[in-house]
Amino acid sequence: MKLRLSFIFIAVLIITLVAPGATLACWINLSSQELIQQADVLLIGDIVGPIGEEKIKLQGLSESRWVTKWKVKVYYYLKGSQKSNEFIVATPGAENKSIMTSADYRLDQWGHTVLLFLRSGEGLYEPLSPQGVVNLQKNESSQKTEGPLNGQFILDQFEIVDRKISPTEKSELEKFILQNNLFASPNNVTEAHSFNLKGFTELELPSKGGKPLIIYCLIA
């Protein structure tokens, strides 16, 4: 027993000496409902990759922290008013920096295609926690070229395969997607995923240039 305690003490001492800038941090466990409610933006997309690192100052404090910025190609927005087909997401920590915490992680740590639960703060959008990065798998054989943009349409294209979440949490997220009627594609209807316009209502709006503006609306 004494030998085991001595080994643990030595290991902790070595870590402290080798990484003097390391600090301990942890994440609060969030339920699926808490993730959904607390997120400012929910989106499904592909992680393109990191685009840079930045040291930001914490609001109301003198301390700063490092973040890594990632570019994400957006397929769908499930929550939020954003419309861009690319989204910049920040994660805590940066490679080869002197200050590290146990809460640092990479956005692509669990997969390439993801469902992100993001919060806004300090001029950035970050996942609520590692739980807010849910790994998805594209169902290439089930890719639809037509149909209404609803929850079933989304689930037919993407499957939740994240090992961080329990079967119950997976079911709750799938239920949320099925019941959510606020999906938005960053592209227009005529271009996004080769949608067939069947089921859409065509509206003609006047424009200053003389040529009418044609839009398509899905009437539930």
Short mmCIF file of C-alpha atoms in Angstrom, two decimals:
data_model
loop_
_atom_site.label_atom_id
_atom_site.label_comp_id
_atom_site.label_asym_id
_atom_site.label_seq_id
_atom_site.Cartn_x
_atom_site.Cartn_y
_atom_site.Cartn_z
CA MET A 1 0.00 0.00 0.00
CA LYS A 2 2.81 2.39 0.92
CA LEU A 3 4.58 1.52 -2.34
CA ARG A 4 1.44 2.32 -4.34
CA LEU A 5 0.97 5.67 -2.58
CA SER A 6 4.61 6.53 -3.17
CA PHE A 7 4.25 5.74 -6.86
CA ILE A 8 1.17 7.96 -7.18
CA PHE A 9 2.92 10.81 -5.37
CA ILE A 10 5.97 10.54 -7.64
CA ALA A 11 3.77 10.46 -10.77
CA VAL A 12 1.90 13.59 -9.70
CA LEU A 13 5.17 15.31 -8.84
CA ILE A 14 6.64 14.50 -12.28
CA ILE A 15 3.57 15.84 -14.07
CA THR A 16 3.72 19.02 -12.01
CA LEU A 17 7.41 19.55 -12.77
CA VAL A 18 7.19 18.72 -16.47
CA ALA A 19 4.05 20.79 -17.10
CA PRO A 20 4.14 23.72 -14.66
CA GLY A 21 1.48 25.53 -16.70
CA ALA A 22 -1.01 22.72 -16.38
CA THR A 23 -4.14 23.29 -14.33
CA LEU A 24 -7.00 21.05 -13.37
CA ALA A 25 -10.47 21.64 -14.79
CA CYS A 26 -13.62 19.59 -15.23
CA TRP A 27 -16.96 19.66 -17.04
CA ILE A 28 -20.44 19.54 -15.53
CA ASN A 29 -22.43 16.60 -16.82
CA LEU A 30 -25.41 17.84 -18.85
CA SER A 31 -28.53 15.93 -19.82
CA SER A 32 -29.78 15.92 -23.40
CA GLN A 33 -32.51 18.39 -22.45
CA GLU A 34 -29.99 20.71 -20.81
CA LEU A 35 -27.81 20.63 -23.92
CA ILE A 36 -30.79 21.54 -26.09
CA GLN A 37 -32.08 24.28 -23.78
CA GLN A 38 -28.72 25.91 -23.02
CA ALA A 39 -27.37 25.95 -26.58
CA ASP A 40 -27.65 29.18 -28.56
CA VAL A 41 -26.96 27.37 -31.83
CA LEU A 42 -27.47 23.74 -32.86
CA LEU A 43 -26.05 22.61 -36.18
CA ILE A 44 -25.10 19.55 -38.18
CA GLY A 45 -21.94 19.80 -40.24
CA ASP A 46 -18.56 18.50 -41.32
CA ILE A 47 -15.40 19.66 -39.55
CA VAL A 48 -13.13 21.16 -42.22
CA GLY A 49 -10.21 21.67 -39.84
CA PRO A 50 -8.44 24.13 -37.53
CA ILE A 51 -7.84 27.61 -38.93
CA GLY A 52 -5.89 29.25 -36.12
CA GLU A 53 -5.27 29.77 -32.42
CA GLU A 54 -6.05 32.83 -30.33
CA LYS A 55 -5.46 34.05 -26.80
CA ILE A 56 -8.60 35.68 -25.46
CA LYS A 57 -9.25 37.61 -22.26
CA LEU A 58 -11.91 36.31 -19.93
CA GLN A 59 -14.76 38.76 -19.41
CA GLY A 60 -14.48 40.60 -16.10
CA LEU A 61 -11.18 38.92 -15.22
CA SER A 62 -7.50 39.69 -15.76
CA GLU A 63 -6.71 36.13 -16.88
CA SER A 64 -6.57 34.98 -20.50
CA ARG A 65 -6.95 31.60 -22.14
CA TRP A 66 -6.03 29.95 -25.42
CA VAL A 67 -8.60 28.66 -27.90
CA THR A 68 -8.37 26.86 -31.24
CA LYS A 69 -10.70 28.01 -34.01
CA TRP A 70 -12.25 25.49 -36.41
CA LYS A 71 -14.11 25.84 -39.69
CA VAL A 72 -17.28 23.76 -39.99
CA LYS A 73 -19.22 23.19 -43.22
CA VAL A 74 -22.89 23.42 -42.24
CA TYR A 75 -25.58 21.07 -43.56
CA TYR A 76 -28.46 22.13 -41.31
CA TYR A 77 -29.24 24.49 -38.45
CA LEU A 78 -31.53 23.03 -35.79
CA LYS A 79 -31.55 26.12 -33.56
CA GLY A 80 -30.47 29.73 -34.01
CA SER A 81 -30.89 32.39 -36.66
CA GLN A 82 -27.61 31.83 -38.50
CA LYS A 83 -27.65 31.23 -42.26
CA SER A 84 -24.00 30.90 -43.30
CA ASN A 85 -22.85 27.66 -44.93
CA GLU A 86 -19.64 27.89 -42.90
CA PHE A 87 -19.38 28.37 -39.15
CA ILE A 88 -16.37 29.12 -36.94
CA VAL A 89 -16.28 27.14 -33.69
CA ALA A 90 -13.76 27.55 -30.86
CA THR A 91 -12.51 24.87 -28.48
CA PRO A 92 -10.49 25.39 -25.29
CA GLY A 93 -6.74 24.97 -25.54
CA ALA A 94 -4.10 25.22 -28.25
CA GLU A 95 -1.28 22.92 -29.30
CA ASN A 96 2.21 23.45 -27.90
CA LYS A 97 1.20 26.28 -25.58
CA SER A 98 2.56 26.64 -22.06
CA ILE A 99 -0.87 26.88 -20.41
CA MET A 100 -2.89 23.68 -20.52
CA THR A 101 -5.88 22.34 -18.62
CA SER A 102 -7.50 18.94 -18.37
CA ALA A 103 -10.57 20.50 -20.02
CA ASP A 104 -8.77 21.14 -23.33
CA TYR A 105 -9.98 19.10 -26.31
CA ARG A 106 -10.05 19.14 -30.10
CA LEU A 107 -13.25 19.53 -32.09
CA ASP A 108 -12.30 16.59 -34.33
CA GLN A 109 -11.42 14.35 -31.39
CA TRP A 110 -14.47 12.09 -31.82
CA GLY A 111 -15.34 12.30 -35.51
CA HIS A 112 -15.60 14.35 -38.68
CA THR A 113 -19.37 14.76 -39.05
CA VAL A 114 -20.96 16.23 -35.92
CA LEU A 115 -24.04 17.62 -34.21
CA LEU A 116 -22.85 20.69 -32.29
CA PHE A 117 -24.49 22.32 -29.27
CA LEU A 118 -22.91 25.79 -29.16
CA ARG A 119 -23.06 28.72 -26.79
CA SER A 120 -22.10 32.30 -27.54
CA GLY A 121 -19.67 34.16 -25.32
CA GLU A 122 -16.56 36.35 -25.47
CA GLY A 123 -17.24 36.90 -29.18
CA LEU A 124 -16.96 33.17 -29.90
CA TYR A 125 -19.16 30.12 -30.32
CA GLU A 126 -18.00 27.12 -28.30
CA PRO A 127 -19.51 23.70 -27.55
CA LEU A 128 -21.22 23.67 -24.15
CA SER A 129 -18.81 20.88 -23.20
CA PRO A 130 -17.35 17.79 -24.89
CA GLN A 131 -20.90 16.44 -24.62
CA GLY A 132 -21.88 19.20 -27.04
CA VAL A 133 -19.87 17.52 -29.81
CA VAL A 134 -21.93 14.52 -30.92
CA ASN A 135 -20.39 12.24 -33.54
CA LEU A 136 -22.61 11.39 -36.52
CA GLN A 137 -22.35 8.97 -39.40
CA LYS A 138 -23.65 9.79 -42.87
CA ASN A 139 -25.99 7.18 -44.27
CA GLU A 140 -24.81 7.42 -47.86
CA SER A 141 -27.23 4.72 -49.01
CA SER A 142 -30.15 6.70 -47.56
CA GLN A 143 -29.28 10.13 -48.94
CA LYS A 144 -32.56 11.60 -50.16
CA THR A 145 -32.85 13.91 -53.15
CA GLU A 146 -36.39 15.00 -52.42
CA GLY A 147 -38.83 15.35 -49.59
CA PRO A 148 -39.82 17.86 -46.92
CA LEU A 149 -37.10 19.19 -44.64
CA ASN A 150 -38.18 17.63 -41.35
CA GLY A 151 -36.80 15.47 -38.57
CA GLN A 152 -37.26 12.18 -40.37
CA PHE A 153 -35.47 13.60 -43.42
CA ILE A 154 -32.49 14.47 -41.18
CA LEU A 155 -32.39 11.12 -39.37
CA ASP A 156 -32.52 9.26 -42.68
CA GLN A 157 -29.30 11.01 -43.66
CA PHE A 158 -27.40 11.04 -40.35
CA GLU A 159 -27.11 8.47 -37.56
CA ILE A 160 -25.92 9.25 -34.03
CA VAL A 161 -22.96 6.94 -33.37
CA ASP A 162 -21.25 8.80 -30.51
CA ARG A 163 -19.91 6.49 -27.80
CA LYS A 164 -19.89 9.30 -25.24
CA ILE A 165 -23.67 9.23 -24.92
CA SER A 166 -25.94 6.53 -23.53
CA PRO A 167 -28.73 4.78 -25.48
CA THR A 168 -31.24 6.85 -23.49
CA GLU A 169 -29.53 10.12 -24.42
CA LYS A 170 -29.37 9.01 -28.05
CA SER A 171 -33.12 8.32 -28.04
CA GLU A 172 -33.81 11.74 -26.49
CA LEU A 173 -31.75 13.51 -29.15
CA GLU A 174 -33.45 11.57 -31.94
CA LYS A 175 -36.84 12.45 -30.45
CA PHE A 176 -35.87 16.13 -30.39
CA ILE A 177 -34.81 16.01 -34.04
CA LEU A 178 -38.03 14.24 -35.06
CA GLN A 179 -40.21 16.80 -33.29
CA ASN A 180 -38.22 19.87 -34.33
CA ASN A 181 -39.85 21.89 -37.12
CA LEU A 182 -37.29 24.72 -37.20
CA PHE A 183 -34.69 23.22 -39.52
CA ALA A 184 -32.85 25.58 -41.86
CA SER A 185 -30.42 24.87 -44.66
CA PRO A 186 -27.73 27.51 -45.30
CA ASN A 187 -28.31 27.16 -49.05
CA ASN A 188 -31.43 28.08 -50.94
CA VAL A 189 -34.05 25.46 -51.69
CA THR A 190 -33.20 25.04 -55.35
CA GLU A 191 -29.54 24.21 -54.61
CA ALA A 192 -29.46 22.41 -51.28
CA HIS A 193 -29.03 18.65 -51.71
CA SER A 194 -30.86 18.68 -55.07
CA PHE A 195 -34.27 19.13 -53.43
CA ASN A 196 -37.25 18.34 -55.60
CA LEU A 197 -39.64 21.31 -55.41
CA LYS A 198 -42.66 19.08 -55.02
CA GLY A 199 -44.53 20.19 -51.91
CA PHE A 200 -43.18 23.74 -52.02
CA THR A 201 -45.29 26.80 -52.82
CA GLU A 202 -43.81 29.26 -55.31
CA LEU A 203 -44.13 32.94 -54.38
CA GLU A 204 -43.35 35.83 -56.72
CA LEU A 205 -42.16 39.04 -55.06
CA PRO A 206 -41.56 42.41 -56.73
CA SER A 207 -37.99 43.71 -56.86
CA LYS A 208 -36.40 47.06 -57.67
CA GLY A 209 -34.62 45.68 -60.72
CA GLY A 210 -37.88 44.88 -62.46
CA LYS A 211 -37.26 41.14 -62.52
CA PRO A 212 -39.53 39.40 -60.00
CA LEU A 213 -37.93 37.51 -57.13
CA ILE A 214 -39.04 33.89 -56.95
CA ILE A 215 -38.92 32.12 -53.58
CA TYR A 216 -40.17 28.71 -52.52
CA CYS A 217 -41.89 28.09 -49.20
CA LEU A 218 -42.79 24.82 -47.57
CA ILE A 219 -46.34 25.11 -46.26
CA ALA A 220 -46.87 22.76 -43.31
#
